[in-house]
PDB file of C-alpha atoms and ligand atoms in Angstrom:
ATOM      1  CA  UNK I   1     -16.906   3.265  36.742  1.00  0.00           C
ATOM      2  CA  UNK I   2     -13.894   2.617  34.747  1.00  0.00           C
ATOM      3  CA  UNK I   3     -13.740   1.008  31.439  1.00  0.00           C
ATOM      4  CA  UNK I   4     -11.271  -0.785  29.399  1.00  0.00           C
ATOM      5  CA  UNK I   5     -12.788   0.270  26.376  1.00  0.00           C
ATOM      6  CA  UNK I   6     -15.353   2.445  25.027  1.00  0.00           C
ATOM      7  CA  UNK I   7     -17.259   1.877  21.544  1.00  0.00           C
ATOM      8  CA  UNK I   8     -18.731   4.791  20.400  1.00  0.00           C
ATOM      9  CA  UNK I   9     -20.854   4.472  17.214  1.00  0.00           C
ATOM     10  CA  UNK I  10     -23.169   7.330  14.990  1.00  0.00           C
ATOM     11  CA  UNK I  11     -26.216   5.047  15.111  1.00  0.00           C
ATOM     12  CA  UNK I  12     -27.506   2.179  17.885  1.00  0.00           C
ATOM     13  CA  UNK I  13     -26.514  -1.039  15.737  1.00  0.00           C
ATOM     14  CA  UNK I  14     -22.833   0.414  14.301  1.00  0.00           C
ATOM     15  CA  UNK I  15     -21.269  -0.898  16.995  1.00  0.00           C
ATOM     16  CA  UNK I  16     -22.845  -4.344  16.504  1.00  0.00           C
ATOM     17  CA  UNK I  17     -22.408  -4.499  12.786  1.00  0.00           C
ATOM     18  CA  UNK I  18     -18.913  -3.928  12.936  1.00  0.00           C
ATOM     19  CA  UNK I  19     -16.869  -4.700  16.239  1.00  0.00           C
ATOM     20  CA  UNK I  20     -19.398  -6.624  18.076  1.00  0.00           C
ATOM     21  CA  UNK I  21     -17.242 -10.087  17.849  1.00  0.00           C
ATOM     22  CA  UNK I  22     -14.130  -7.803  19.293  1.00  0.00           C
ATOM     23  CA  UNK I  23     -16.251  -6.785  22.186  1.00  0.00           C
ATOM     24  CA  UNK I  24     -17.644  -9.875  22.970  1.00  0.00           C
ATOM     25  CA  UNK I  25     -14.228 -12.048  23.438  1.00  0.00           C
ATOM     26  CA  UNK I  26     -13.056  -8.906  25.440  1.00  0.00           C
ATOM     27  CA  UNK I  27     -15.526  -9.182  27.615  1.00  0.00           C
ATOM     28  CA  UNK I  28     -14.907 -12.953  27.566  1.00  0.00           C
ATOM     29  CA  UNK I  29     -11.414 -12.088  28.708  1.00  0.00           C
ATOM     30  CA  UNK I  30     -12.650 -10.032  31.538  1.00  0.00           C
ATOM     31  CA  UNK I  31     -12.683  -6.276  30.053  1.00  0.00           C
ATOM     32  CA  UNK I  32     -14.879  -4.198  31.003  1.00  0.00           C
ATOM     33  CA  UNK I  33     -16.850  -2.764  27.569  1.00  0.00           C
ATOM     34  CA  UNK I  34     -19.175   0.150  27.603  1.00  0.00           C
ATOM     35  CA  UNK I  35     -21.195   1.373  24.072  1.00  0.00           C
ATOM     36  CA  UNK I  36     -22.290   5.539  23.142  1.00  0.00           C
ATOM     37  CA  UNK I  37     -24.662   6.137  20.691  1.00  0.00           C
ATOM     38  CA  UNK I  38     -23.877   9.652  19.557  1.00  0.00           C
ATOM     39  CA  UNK I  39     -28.183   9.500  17.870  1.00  0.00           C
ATOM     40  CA  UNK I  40     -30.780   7.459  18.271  1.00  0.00           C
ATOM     41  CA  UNK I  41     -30.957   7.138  14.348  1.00  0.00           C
ATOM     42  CA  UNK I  42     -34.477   8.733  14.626  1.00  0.00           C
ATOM     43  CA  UNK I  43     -34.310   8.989  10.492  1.00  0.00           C
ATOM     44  CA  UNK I  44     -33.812   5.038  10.181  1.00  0.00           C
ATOM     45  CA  UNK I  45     -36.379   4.991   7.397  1.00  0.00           C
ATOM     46  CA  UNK I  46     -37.529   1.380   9.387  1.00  0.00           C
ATOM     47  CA  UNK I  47     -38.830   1.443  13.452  1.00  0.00           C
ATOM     48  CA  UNK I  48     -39.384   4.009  15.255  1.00  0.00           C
ATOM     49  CA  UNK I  49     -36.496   5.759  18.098  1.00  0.00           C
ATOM     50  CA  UNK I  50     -38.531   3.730  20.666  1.00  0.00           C
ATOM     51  CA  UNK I  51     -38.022   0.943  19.132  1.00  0.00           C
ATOM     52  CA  UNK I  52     -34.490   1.093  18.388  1.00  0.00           C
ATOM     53  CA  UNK I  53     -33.820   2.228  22.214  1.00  0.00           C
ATOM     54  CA  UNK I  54     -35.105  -1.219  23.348  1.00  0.00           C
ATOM     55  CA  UNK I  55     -33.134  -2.880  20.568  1.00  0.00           C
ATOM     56  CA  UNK I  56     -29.801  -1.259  21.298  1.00  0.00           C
ATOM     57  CA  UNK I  57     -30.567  -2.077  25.189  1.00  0.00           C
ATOM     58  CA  UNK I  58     -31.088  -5.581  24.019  1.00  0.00           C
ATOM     59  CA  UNK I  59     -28.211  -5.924  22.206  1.00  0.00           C
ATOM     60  CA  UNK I  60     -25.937  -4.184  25.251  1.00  0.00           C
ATOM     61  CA  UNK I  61     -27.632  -7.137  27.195  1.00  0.00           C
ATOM     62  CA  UNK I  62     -26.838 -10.163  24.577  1.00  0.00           C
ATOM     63  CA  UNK I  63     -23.068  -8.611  24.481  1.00  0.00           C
ATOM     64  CA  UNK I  64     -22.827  -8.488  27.880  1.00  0.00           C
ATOM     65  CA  UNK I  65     -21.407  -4.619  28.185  1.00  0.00           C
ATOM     66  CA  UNK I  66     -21.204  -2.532  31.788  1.00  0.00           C
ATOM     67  CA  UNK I  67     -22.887   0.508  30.229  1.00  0.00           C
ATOM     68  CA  UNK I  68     -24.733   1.680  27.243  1.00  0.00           C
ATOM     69  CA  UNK I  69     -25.410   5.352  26.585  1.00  0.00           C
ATOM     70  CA  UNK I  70     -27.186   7.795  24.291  1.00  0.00           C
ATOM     71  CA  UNK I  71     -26.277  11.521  23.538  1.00  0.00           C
ATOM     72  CA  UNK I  72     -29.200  12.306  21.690  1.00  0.00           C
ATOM     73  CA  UNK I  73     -27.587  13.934  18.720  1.00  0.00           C
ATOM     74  CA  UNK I  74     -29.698  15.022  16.160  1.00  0.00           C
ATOM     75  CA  UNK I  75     -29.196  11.781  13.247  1.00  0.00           C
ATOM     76  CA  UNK I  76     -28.137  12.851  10.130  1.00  0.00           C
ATOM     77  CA  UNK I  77     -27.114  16.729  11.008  1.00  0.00           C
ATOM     78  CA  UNK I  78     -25.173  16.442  14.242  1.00  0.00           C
ATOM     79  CA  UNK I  79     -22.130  18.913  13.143  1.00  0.00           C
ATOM     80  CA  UNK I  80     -18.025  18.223  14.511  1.00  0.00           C
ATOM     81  CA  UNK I  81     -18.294  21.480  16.739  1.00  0.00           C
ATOM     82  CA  UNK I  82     -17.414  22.696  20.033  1.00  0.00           C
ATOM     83  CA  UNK I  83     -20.790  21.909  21.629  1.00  0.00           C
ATOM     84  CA  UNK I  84     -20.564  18.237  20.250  1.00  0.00           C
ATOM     85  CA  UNK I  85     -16.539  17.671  21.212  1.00  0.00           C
ATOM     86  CA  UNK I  86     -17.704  18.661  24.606  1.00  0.00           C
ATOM     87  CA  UNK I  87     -20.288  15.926  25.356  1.00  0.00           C
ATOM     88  CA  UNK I  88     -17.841  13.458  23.672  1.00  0.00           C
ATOM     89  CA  UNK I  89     -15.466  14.364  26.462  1.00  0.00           C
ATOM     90  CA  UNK I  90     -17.356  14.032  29.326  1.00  0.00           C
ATOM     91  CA  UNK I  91     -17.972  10.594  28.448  1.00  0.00           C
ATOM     92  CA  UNK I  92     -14.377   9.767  28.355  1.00  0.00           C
ATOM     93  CA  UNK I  93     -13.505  11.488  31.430  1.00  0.00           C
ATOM     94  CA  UNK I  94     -16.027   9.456  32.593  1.00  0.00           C
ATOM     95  CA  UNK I  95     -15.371   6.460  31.853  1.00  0.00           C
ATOM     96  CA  UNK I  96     -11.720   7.070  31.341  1.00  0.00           C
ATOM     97  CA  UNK I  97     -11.121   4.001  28.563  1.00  0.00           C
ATOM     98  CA  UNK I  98      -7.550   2.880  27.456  1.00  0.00           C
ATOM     99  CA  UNK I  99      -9.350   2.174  23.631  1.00  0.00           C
ATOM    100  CA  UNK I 100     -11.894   3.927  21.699  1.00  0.00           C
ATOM    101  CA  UNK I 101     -13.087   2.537  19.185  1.00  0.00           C
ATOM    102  CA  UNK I 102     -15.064   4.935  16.681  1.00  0.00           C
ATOM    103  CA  UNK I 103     -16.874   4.684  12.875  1.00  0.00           C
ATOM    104  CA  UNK I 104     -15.517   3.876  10.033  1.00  0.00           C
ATOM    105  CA  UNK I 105     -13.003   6.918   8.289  1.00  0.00           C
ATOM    106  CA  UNK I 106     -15.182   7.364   5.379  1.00  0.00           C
ATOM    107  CA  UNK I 107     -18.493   5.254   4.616  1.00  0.00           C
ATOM    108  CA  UNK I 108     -22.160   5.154   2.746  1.00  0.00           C
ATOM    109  CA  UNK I 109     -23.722   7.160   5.596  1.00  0.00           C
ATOM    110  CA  UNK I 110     -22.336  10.535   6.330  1.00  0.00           C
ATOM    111  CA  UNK I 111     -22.442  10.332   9.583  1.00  0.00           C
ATOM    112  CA  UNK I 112     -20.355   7.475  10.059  1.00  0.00           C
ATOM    113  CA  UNK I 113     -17.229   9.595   8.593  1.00  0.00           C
ATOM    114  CA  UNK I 114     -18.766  12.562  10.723  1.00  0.00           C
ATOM    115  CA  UNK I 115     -18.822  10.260  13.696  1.00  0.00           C
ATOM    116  CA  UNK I 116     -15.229   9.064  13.203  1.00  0.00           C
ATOM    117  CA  UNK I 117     -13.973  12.346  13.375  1.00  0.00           C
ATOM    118  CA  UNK I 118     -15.933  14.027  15.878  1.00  0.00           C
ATOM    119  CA  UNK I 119     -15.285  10.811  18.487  1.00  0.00           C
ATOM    120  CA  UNK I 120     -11.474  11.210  17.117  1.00  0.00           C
ATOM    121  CA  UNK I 121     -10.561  15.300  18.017  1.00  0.00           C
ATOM    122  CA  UNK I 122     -12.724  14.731  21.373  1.00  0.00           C
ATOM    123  CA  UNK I 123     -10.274  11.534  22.437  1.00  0.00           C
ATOM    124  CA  UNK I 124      -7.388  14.545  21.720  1.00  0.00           C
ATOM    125  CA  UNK I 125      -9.051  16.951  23.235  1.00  0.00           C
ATOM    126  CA  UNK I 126      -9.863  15.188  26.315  1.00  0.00           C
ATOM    127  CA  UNK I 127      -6.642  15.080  27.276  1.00  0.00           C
ATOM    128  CA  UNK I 128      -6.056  19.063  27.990  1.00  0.00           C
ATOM    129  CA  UNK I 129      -6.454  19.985  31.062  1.00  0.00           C
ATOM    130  CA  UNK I 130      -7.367  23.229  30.238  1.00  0.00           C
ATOM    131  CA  UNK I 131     -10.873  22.574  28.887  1.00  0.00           C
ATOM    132  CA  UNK I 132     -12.945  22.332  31.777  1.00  0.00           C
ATOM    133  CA  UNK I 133     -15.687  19.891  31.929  1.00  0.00           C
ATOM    134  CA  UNK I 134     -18.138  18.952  34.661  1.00  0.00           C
ATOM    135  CA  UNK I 135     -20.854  15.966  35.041  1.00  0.00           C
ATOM    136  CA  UNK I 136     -23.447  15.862  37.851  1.00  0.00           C
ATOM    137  CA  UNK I 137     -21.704  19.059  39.126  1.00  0.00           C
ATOM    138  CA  UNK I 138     -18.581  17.051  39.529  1.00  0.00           C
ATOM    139  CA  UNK I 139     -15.403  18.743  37.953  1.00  0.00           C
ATOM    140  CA  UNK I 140     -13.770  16.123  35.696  1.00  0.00           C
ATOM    141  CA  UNK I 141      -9.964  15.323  35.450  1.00  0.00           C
ATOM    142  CA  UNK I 142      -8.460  14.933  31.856  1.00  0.00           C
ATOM    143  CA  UNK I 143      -8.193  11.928  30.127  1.00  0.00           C
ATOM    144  CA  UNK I 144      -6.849  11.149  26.864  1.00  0.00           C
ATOM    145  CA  UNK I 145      -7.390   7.413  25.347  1.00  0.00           C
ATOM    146  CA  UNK I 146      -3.947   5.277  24.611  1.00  0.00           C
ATOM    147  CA  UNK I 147      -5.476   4.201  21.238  1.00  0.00           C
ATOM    148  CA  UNK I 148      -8.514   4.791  18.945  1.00  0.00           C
ATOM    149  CA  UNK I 149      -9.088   2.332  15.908  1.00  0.00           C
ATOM    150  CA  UNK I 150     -11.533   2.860  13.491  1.00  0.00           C
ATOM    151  CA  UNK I 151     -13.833  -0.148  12.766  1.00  0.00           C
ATOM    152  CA  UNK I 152     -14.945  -0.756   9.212  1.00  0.00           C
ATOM    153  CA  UNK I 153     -19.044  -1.316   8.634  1.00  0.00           C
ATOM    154  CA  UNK I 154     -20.332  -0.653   4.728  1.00  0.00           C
ATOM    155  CA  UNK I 155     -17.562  -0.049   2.708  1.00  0.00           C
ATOM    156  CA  UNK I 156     -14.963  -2.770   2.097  1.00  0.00           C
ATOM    157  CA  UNK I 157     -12.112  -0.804   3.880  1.00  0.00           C
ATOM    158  CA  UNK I 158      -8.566  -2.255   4.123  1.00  0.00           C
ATOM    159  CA  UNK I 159      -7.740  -2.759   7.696  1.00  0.00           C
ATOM    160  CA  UNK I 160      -4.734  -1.877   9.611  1.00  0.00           C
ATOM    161  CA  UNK I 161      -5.025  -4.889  11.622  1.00  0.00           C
ATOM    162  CA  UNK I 162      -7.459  -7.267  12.007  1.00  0.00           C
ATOM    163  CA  UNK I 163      -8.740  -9.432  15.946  1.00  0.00           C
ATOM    164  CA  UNK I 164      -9.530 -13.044  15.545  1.00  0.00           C
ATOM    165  CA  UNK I 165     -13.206 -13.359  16.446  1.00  0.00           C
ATOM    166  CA  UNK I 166     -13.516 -17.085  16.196  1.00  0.00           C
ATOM    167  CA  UNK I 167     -15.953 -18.907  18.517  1.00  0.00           C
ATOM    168  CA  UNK I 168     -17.678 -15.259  19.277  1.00  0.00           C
ATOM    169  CA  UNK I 169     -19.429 -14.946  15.268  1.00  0.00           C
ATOM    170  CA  UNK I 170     -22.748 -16.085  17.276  1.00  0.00           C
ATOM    171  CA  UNK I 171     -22.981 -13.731  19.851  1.00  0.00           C
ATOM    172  CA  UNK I 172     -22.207 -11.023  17.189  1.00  0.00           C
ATOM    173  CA  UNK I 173     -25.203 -12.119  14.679  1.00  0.00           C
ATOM    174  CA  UNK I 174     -27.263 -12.283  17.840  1.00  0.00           C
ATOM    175  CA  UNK I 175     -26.676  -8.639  18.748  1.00  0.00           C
ATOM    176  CA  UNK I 176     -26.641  -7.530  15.405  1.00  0.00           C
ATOM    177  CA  UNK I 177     -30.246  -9.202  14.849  1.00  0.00           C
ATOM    178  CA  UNK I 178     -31.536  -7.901  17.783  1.00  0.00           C
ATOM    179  CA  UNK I 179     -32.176  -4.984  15.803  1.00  0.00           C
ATOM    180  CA  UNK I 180     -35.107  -6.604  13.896  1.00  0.00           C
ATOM    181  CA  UNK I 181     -36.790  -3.401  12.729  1.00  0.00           C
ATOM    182  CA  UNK I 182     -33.264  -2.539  10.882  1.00  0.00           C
ATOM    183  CA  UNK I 183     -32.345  -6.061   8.637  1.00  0.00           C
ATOM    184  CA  UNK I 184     -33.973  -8.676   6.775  1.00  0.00           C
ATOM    185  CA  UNK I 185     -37.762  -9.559   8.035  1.00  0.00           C
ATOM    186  CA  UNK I 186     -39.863 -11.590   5.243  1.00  0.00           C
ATOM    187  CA  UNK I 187     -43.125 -10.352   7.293  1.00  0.00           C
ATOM    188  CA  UNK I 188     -41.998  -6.716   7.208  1.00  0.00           C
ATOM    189  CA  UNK I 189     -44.082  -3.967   5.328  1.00  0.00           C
ATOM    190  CA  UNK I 190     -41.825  -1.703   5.878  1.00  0.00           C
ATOM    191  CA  UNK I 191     -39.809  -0.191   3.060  1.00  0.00           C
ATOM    192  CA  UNK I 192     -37.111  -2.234   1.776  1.00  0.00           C
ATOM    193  CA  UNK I 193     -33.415  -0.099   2.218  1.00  0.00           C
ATOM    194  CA  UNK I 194     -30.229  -0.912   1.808  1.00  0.00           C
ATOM    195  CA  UNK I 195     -29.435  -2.714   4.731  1.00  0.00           C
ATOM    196  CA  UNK I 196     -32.949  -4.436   4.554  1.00  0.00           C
ATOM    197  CA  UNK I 197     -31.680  -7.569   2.573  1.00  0.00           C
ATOM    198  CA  UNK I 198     -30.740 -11.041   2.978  1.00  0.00           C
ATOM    199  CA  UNK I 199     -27.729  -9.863   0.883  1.00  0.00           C
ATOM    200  CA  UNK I 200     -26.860  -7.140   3.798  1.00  0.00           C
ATOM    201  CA  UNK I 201     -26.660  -9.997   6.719  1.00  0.00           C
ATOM    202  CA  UNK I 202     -25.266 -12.398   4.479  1.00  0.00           C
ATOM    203  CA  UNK I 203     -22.607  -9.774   4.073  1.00  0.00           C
ATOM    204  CA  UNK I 204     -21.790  -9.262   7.759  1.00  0.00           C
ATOM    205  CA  UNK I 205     -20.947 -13.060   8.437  1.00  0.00           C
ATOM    206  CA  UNK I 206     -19.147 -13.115   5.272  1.00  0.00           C
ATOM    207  CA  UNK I 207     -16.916 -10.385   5.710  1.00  0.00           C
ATOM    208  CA  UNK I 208     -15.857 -11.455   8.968  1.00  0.00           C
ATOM    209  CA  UNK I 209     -15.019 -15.354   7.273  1.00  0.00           C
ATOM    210  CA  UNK I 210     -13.195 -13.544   4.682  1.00  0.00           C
ATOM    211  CA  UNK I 211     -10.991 -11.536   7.035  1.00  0.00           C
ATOM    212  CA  UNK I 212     -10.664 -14.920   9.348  1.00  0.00           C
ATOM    213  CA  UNK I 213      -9.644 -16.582   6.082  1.00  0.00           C
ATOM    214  CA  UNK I 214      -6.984 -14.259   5.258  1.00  0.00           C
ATOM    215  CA  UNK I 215      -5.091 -14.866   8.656  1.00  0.00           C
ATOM    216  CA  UNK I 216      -5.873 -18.497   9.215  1.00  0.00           C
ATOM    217  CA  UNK I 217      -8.897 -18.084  11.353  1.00  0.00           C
ATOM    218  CA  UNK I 218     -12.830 -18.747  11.054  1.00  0.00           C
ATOM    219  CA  UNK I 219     -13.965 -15.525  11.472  1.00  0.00           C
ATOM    220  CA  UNK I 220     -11.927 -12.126  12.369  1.00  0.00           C
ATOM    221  CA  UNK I 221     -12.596  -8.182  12.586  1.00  0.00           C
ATOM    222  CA  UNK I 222     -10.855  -5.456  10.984  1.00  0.00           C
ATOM    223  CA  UNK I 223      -9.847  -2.412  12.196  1.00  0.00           C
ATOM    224  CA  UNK I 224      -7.778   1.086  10.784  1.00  0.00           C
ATOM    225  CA  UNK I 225      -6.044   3.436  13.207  1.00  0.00           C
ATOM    226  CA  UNK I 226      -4.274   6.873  13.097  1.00  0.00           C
ATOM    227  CA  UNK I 227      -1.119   6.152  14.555  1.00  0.00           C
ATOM    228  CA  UNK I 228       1.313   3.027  14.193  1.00  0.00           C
ATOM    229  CA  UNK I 229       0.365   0.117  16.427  1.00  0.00           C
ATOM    230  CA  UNK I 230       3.621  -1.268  18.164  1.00  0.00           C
ATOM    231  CA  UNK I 231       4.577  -4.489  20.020  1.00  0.00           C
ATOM    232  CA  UNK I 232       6.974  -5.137  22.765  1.00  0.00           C
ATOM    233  CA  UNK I 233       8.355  -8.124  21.059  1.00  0.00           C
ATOM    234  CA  UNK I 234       8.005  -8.958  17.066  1.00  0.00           C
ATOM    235  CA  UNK I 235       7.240 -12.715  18.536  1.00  0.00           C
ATOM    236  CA  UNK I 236       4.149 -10.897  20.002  1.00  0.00           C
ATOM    237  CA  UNK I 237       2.608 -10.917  16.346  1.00  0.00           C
ATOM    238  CA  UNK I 238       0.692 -13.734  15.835  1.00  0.00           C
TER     239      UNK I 238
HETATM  240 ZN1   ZN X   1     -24.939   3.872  11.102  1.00  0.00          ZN
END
């Protein structure tokens, strides 16, 4: 199966919490969207891995995306390495996206900078032919992504450029609560965390007005990249 593009994301509910809107209209416009979860985030001080496997698979369902996948990196100490790089690649020789998008550059949670990275040298990588990489026993061609943007979750990170998400900001607090272990529950005893408050959900619809509001929009997504982005046409801008 060939994708369009391919979200990859340190922890099930990254992807939601930060790009979900993107996806969503994408999909809306006939894209075909698949989601990698490099962990399980089995040290989420809330739920249990369980748990957050049916809630990511939920979420995959409410968004509406061809594929969702885990690597089963260890949360919290999976290393940028060979070993890592290489399961990176077979998914994108896999799935063979134009876009990638990754974690944040830098962020609270280490691994979301970790994540960037890694997800960043494997989309390079990918695309020499001399490292050899076979799934099922199948060899697999190279494939290097067009573009990878970096999507911004905690910290308040200027973006590059930013997608108008309006009309889509419900189907992205839908997936995002579909992880009920992770945010704000009155009737949780659970320990209370960062992302455990009202404030923290509040936070995700707001940012999202305050980007729309900045280009003339109700809601909008930002994102950073690596290289220039460049249009055909400056009357392409909108
Ligand atoms: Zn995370």
């Amino acid at each position: 199966m060939k994708l369009d593009i391919l979200a990859i994301g340190a922890h099930p509910d990254d992807v939601e919490l930060s790009c979900s809107g993107t996806i969503a209209k994408e999909i809306a416009n006939g894209k075909k969207v698949g989601i990698i979860d490099l962990t399980r985030g089995e040290l989420g001080t809330r739920g249990t891995p369980e748990i957050r496997d049916q809630e990511a698979a939920n979420a995959a369902k409410i968004l509406g995306v061809s594929v969702r996948e885990n690597l089963g990196f260890k949360d919290g100490f999976f290393v940028n390495d060979k070993a890592h790089q290489l399961e990176i690649i077979k998914m994108i020789r896999k799935y063979r996206p134009k876009i990638v998008l990754c974690n944040a550059i830098t962020d609270r949670h280490i691994d979301h900078g970790k994540g960037s990275k890694l997800t960043s040298d494997a989309c390079f990588l990918s695309g020499l032919r001399r490292i050899e990489t076979t799934i099922n026993g199948i060899d697999q061609e190279a494939w290097r992504p067009k573009n990878v943007y970096h999507y911004i979750q905690w910290q308040p990170i200027t973006p590059d450029f930013v997608v108008d998400i309006s009309g889509f900001m419900d189907k992205k607090v839908e997936s995002v609560l579909a992880y009920s272990s992770q945010f704000f529950d009155p009737n949780s005893n659970e320990p209370k965390t960062p992302i455990t408050s009202s404030n923290f959900l509040d936070s995700v619809t707001y940012r999202a007005a305050d980007l729309g509001r900045l280009i003339g929009v109700d809601h909008a997504e930002g994102f950073t990249v690596e290289r220039y982005v460049a249009v055909d046409s400056i009357s392409d801008l909108i």
